Amino acid sequence: MKHLSIVRAAAGFAVALLISSLTPVLAAGAATLCTGTVILPGASIQSAINAGAKGATFCLSPGTYKQTATISPKDGDTFIGTGVARDDTVVQTTTVQLLFDMRSVGNVSFQHFAITGAVNRCPGSNCGATGRGISGGTNIHVEDMHIYGNGLNAIGGMGAGLAVNNSEIDHNGYKVGDGVSDGIKMTAPFTLTNSYLHDNQNSGIHCDIQCGAFTISGNTITANTGTGILMEISPGPATIHDNIVQFNNPGNTAGKGGISIKDSKNVEVYNNTLGNNQRFGIRAGVDSRINCGTPSATCGYVLSNISVHNNTMNTNKLVGCNTIAVLCTNNI
């Protein structure tokens, strides 16, 4: 018979309980079912991962899990908060640079809890893997999560296949606005749907350098200190549609606004609702990196095949439509 380990740490010792793996665990009064290894606040998440097989499911009971070391999942692991609300279960740190580090694994899933507090070791500089709530990995699934208050990014350094849905991403990159501090920072294909990105330092979502195919749809992206949605040096194909993108760039910084397409190609931007973004609502353009050779961090694509249509601008500016590379129609 398969068994399910319940790990509890209290008063300096651990108590292990065994129940059938077929028994779903439901926290008192909770709406979230989870069948797997139950972890209680105060217990070691990493110890439970180490004791489990690849592809295990871990049920995080309501409470705060204070972390003093990075958590490293195995391939295929799933983490589910079992509280009524996602903020009932919080994985938190005041010292760790990466809370969840999947740089060598893939197919990890995060559902229905909060992640906060990852520390940026060198604020003001692009110093790599630091200050992230979730870092690295391929085909990572983020569903109904709240990821906030991390020093660099909520999510960053990912490989292809990130999927974020129905999640809240806010107040990340809180110390600096250096171009790498964003809510979500991607350099690989991804999807972002039905989520709320707000009050992040710099961009809400930033596709930077060779994101390839991605979709951003059905989100509310507001009050980020820089650009709401920023795409640069990427070949697409990309679609940005049916989002509410408002109140970004409140400091009126030059070059920032609602939706920005820079040095990229093969993008369709449609059915978005803009308004109250400073500088511009939607902008397609180039900078000094245009057409300088092989696309890289210092060299962009020639702007081409950009379609901007059926967006509601609410008096926000639409910039870049006077070029053959950008077709703008039915924006009001």
Tab-separated table of N, CA and C in Angstrom, residues 32-103:
chain	number	residue	atom	x	y	z
A	32	THR	N	-9.683	23.994	-0.646
A	32	THR	CA	-8.685	23.408	-1.531
A	32	THR	C	-8.326	21.985	-1.110
A	33	LEU	N	-8.620	21.035	-1.951
A	33	LEU	CA	-8.241	19.644	-1.718
A	33	LEU	C	-6.835	19.390	-2.252
A	34	CYS	N	-6.104	18.544	-1.563
A	34	CYS	CA	-4.758	18.180	-2.009
A	34	CYS	C	-4.451	16.780	-1.525
A	35	THR	N	-4.107	15.900	-2.419
A	35	THR	CA	-3.702	14.542	-2.065
A	35	THR	C	-2.205	14.415	-2.290
A	36	GLY	N	-1.465	14.258	-1.218
A	36	GLY	CA	-0.018	14.189	-1.321
A	36	GLY	C	0.635	14.261	0.039
A	37	THR	N	1.881	14.625	0.073
A	37	THR	CA	2.626	14.753	1.319
A	37	THR	C	2.276	16.077	1.982
A	38	VAL	N	1.702	16.010	3.166
A	38	VAL	CA	1.284	17.205	3.887
A	38	VAL	C	2.468	17.770	4.664
A	39	ILE	N	2.684	19.075	4.525
A	39	ILE	CA	3.737	19.762	5.265
A	39	ILE	C	3.073	20.832	6.124
A	40	LEU	N	3.421	20.885	7.398
A	40	LEU	CA	2.849	21.849	8.329
A	40	LEU	C	3.826	22.994	8.569
A	41	PRO	N	3.346	24.183	8.877
A	41	PRO	CA	4.239	25.307	9.187
A	41	PRO	C	5.234	24.921	10.277
A	42	GLY	N	6.488	25.281	10.073
A	42	GLY	CA	7.550	24.901	10.997
A	42	GLY	C	8.336	23.706	10.526
A	43	ALA	N	7.749	22.910	9.632
A	43	ALA	CA	8.463	21.772	9.062
A	43	ALA	C	9.334	22.220	7.901
A	44	SER	N	10.246	21.376	7.491
A	44	SER	CA	11.154	21.683	6.393
A	44	SER	C	10.557	21.241	5.067
A	45	ILE	N	10.294	22.194	4.185
A	45	ILE	CA	9.815	21.860	2.848
A	45	ILE	C	10.878	21.065	2.096
A	46	GLN	N	12.141	21.479	2.232
A	46	GLN	CA	13.212	20.793	1.512
A	46	GLN	C	13.383	19.356	1.984
A	47	SER	N	13.226	19.110	3.275
A	47	SER	CA	13.344	17.739	3.780
A	47	SER	C	12.265	16.844	3.195
A	48	ALA	N	11.058	17.384	3.064
A	48	ALA	CA	9.982	16.608	2.461
A	48	ALA	C	10.277	16.317	0.994
A	49	ILE	N	10.821	17.299	0.277
A	49	ILE	CA	11.195	17.093	-1.126
A	49	ILE	C	12.268	16.019	-1.234
A	50	ASN	N	13.278	16.103	-0.388
A	50	ASN	CA	14.389	15.145	-0.427
A	50	ASN	C	13.909	13.716	-0.156
A	51	ALA	N	12.903	13.580	0.696
A	51	ALA	CA	12.404	12.253	1.060
A	51	ALA	C	11.448	11.688	0.017
A	52	GLY	N	10.967	12.546	-0.876
A	52	GLY	CA	9.988	12.110	-1.858
A	52	GLY	C	10.606	11.732	-3.188
A	53	ALA	N	9.818	11.086	-4.014
A	53	ALA	CA	10.241	10.756	-5.374
A	53	ALA	C	10.022	11.956	-6.285
A	54	LYS	N	10.589	11.893	-7.475
A	54	LYS	CA	10.295	12.914	-8.474
A	54	LYS	C	8.799	12.897	-8.781
A	55	GLY	N	8.271	14.080	-9.038
A	55	GLY	CA	6.865	14.168	-9.397
A	55	GLY	C	5.915	14.044	-8.231
A	56	ALA	N	6.393	14.289	-7.018
A	56	ALA	CA	5.539	14.206	-5.836
A	56	ALA	C	4.668	15.457	-5.722
A	57	THR	N	3.565	15.325	-4.964
A	57	THR	CA	2.703	16.457	-4.643
A	57	THR	C	2.846	16.784	-3.167
A	58	PHE	N	3.040	18.071	-2.866
A	58	PHE	CA	3.221	18.535	-1.489
A	58	PHE	C	2.092	19.488	-1.136
A	59	CYS	N	1.379	19.153	-0.066
A	59	CYS	CA	0.231	19.925	0.393
A	59	CYS	C	0.678	20.825	1.540
A	60	LEU	N	0.721	22.132	1.287
A	60	LEU	CA	1.183	23.094	2.275
A	60	LEU	C	0.003	23.577	3.108
A	61	SER	N	-0.025	23.192	4.364
A	61	SER	CA	-1.108	23.593	5.244
A	61	SER	C	-1.059	25.099	5.499
A	62	PRO	N	-2.183	25.714	5.842
A	62	PRO	CA	-2.194	27.158	6.092
A	62	PRO	C	-1.205	27.568	7.177
A	63	GLY	N	-0.570	28.720	6.997
A	63	GLY	CA	0.421	29.229	7.930
A	63	GLY	C	1.595	29.827	7.179
A	64	THR	N	2.618	30.259	7.926
A	64	THR	CA	3.798	30.883	7.344
A	64	THR	C	4.990	29.950	7.442
A	65	TYR	N	5.675	29.753	6.318
A	65	TYR	CA	6.850	28.883	6.232
A	65	TYR	C	8.072	29.789	6.073
A	66	LYS	N	8.776	30.035	7.165
A	66	LYS	CA	9.919	30.948	7.155
A	66	LYS	C	11.157	30.197	6.684
A	67	GLN	N	11.735	30.689	5.573
A	67	GLN	CA	12.834	29.977	4.920
A	67	GLN	C	14.172	30.667	5.174
A	68	THR	N	15.180	29.853	5.479
A	68	THR	CA	16.549	30.359	5.637
A	68	THR	C	17.480	29.756	4.589
A	69	ALA	N	16.922	28.970	3.671
A	69	ALA	CA	17.705	28.386	2.585
A	69	ALA	C	16.805	28.226	1.361
A	70	THR	N	17.424	28.200	0.193
A	70	THR	CA	16.696	28.012	-1.055
A	70	THR	C	16.016	26.645	-1.094
A	71	ILE	N	14.814	26.606	-1.662
A	71	ILE	CA	14.077	25.365	-1.858
A	71	ILE	C	14.335	24.879	-3.282
A	72	SER	N	14.777	23.635	-3.428
A	72	SER	CA	15.111	23.071	-4.734
A	72	SER	C	14.211	21.870	-5.029
A	73	PRO	N	13.152	22.050	-5.823
A	73	PRO	CA	12.257	20.938	-6.157
A	73	PRO	C	12.913	19.923	-7.080
A	74	LYS	N	12.248	18.782	-7.212
A	74	LYS	CA	12.623	17.770	-8.199
A	74	LYS	C	11.719	17.895	-9.421
A	75	ASP	N	12.133	17.257	-10.515
A	75	ASP	CA	11.327	17.257	-11.731
A	75	ASP	C	9.893	16.824	-11.440
A	76	GLY	N	8.953	17.614	-11.949
A	76	GLY	CA	7.555	17.225	-11.878
A	76	GLY	C	6.867	17.441	-10.550
A	77	ASP	N	7.530	18.046	-9.579
A	77	ASP	CA	6.909	18.267	-8.278
A	77	ASP	C	5.764	19.277	-8.372
A	78	THR	N	4.791	19.134	-7.472
A	78	THR	CA	3.656	20.047	-7.378
A	78	THR	C	3.523	20.529	-5.942
A	79	PHE	N	3.310	21.840	-5.785
A	79	PHE	CA	3.136	22.448	-4.463
A	79	PHE	C	1.772	23.129	-4.438
A	80	ILE	N	0.933	22.745	-3.452
A	80	ILE	CA	-0.425	23.267	-3.377
A	80	ILE	C	-0.695	23.787	-1.972
A	81	GLY	N	-1.113	25.043	-1.866
A	81	GLY	CA	-1.563	25.576	-0.587
A	81	GLY	C	-2.983	25.124	-0.316
A	82	THR	N	-3.278	24.727	0.917
A	82	THR	CA	-4.584	24.147	1.228
A	82	THR	C	-5.464	25.070	2.052
A	83	GLY	N	-5.160	26.361	2.061
A	83	GLY	CA	-6.024	27.306	2.746
A	83	GLY	C	-7.240	27.676	1.924
A	84	VAL	N	-8.127	28.444	2.527
A	84	VAL	CA	-9.298	28.941	1.803
A	84	VAL	C	-8.852	29.933	0.734
A	85	ALA	N	-7.993	30.888	1.128
A	85	ALA	CA	-7.443	31.882	0.202
A	85	ALA	C	-5.965	31.595	-0.020
A	86	ARG	N	-5.430	32.076	-1.142
A	86	ARG	CA	-4.016	31.793	-1.425
A	86	ARG	C	-3.085	32.426	-0.406
A	87	ASP	N	-3.493	33.550	0.214
A	87	ASP	CA	-2.632	34.182	1.215
A	87	ASP	C	-2.721	33.526	2.581
A	88	ASP	N	-3.524	32.481	2.718
A	88	ASP	CA	-3.533	31.721	3.982
A	88	ASP	C	-2.243	30.933	4.167
A	89	THR	N	-1.556	30.632	3.067
A	89	THR	CA	-0.312	29.858	3.100
A	89	THR	C	0.783	30.708	2.476
A	90	VAL	N	1.837	31.008	3.244
A	90	VAL	CA	2.878	31.934	2.780
A	90	VAL	C	4.256	31.312	2.962
A	91	VAL	N	5.014	31.214	1.872
A	91	VAL	CA	6.425	30.823	1.939
A	91	VAL	C	7.223	32.120	1.900
A	92	GLN	N	7.975	32.368	2.960
A	92	GLN	CA	8.529	33.690	3.205
A	92	GLN	C	9.992	33.614	3.616
A	93	THR	N	10.752	34.652	3.256
A	93	THR	CA	12.137	34.762	3.723
A	93	THR	C	12.505	36.219	3.950
A	94	THR	N	13.542	36.427	4.733
A	94	THR	CA	14.161	37.749	4.853
A	94	THR	C	15.647	37.677	4.519
A	95	THR	N	16.132	36.486	4.140
A	95	THR	CA	17.567	36.302	3.906
A	95	THR	C	17.906	35.566	2.616
A	96	VAL	N	16.990	34.771	2.075
A	96	VAL	CA	17.283	33.895	0.940
A	96	VAL	C	17.167	34.665	-0.373
A	97	GLN	N	18.123	34.422	-1.289
A	97	GLN	CA	18.115	35.135	-2.572
A	97	GLN	C	17.157	34.515	-3.583
A	98	LEU	N	17.033	33.200	-3.594
A	98	LEU	CA	16.090	32.495	-4.463
A	98	LEU	C	15.220	31.615	-3.579
A	99	LEU	N	13.918	31.849	-3.565
A	99	LEU	CA	13.078	31.008	-2.719
A	99	LEU	C	12.878	29.632	-3.340
A	100	PHE	N	12.403	29.583	-4.583
A	100	PHE	CA	12.294	28.307	-5.292
A	100	PHE	C	13.229	28.358	-6.495
A	101	ASP	N	14.186	27.445	-6.548
A	101	ASP	CA	15.201	27.423	-7.600
A	101	ASP	C	15.041	26.149	-8.423
A	102	MET	N	14.595	26.313	-9.697
A	102	MET	CA	14.391	25.162	-10.573
A	102	MET	C	15.329	25.176	-11.765
A	103	ARG	N	16.505	25.744	-11.625
A	103	ARG	CA	17.390	25.907	-12.777
A	103	ARG	C	17.804	24.592	-13.415
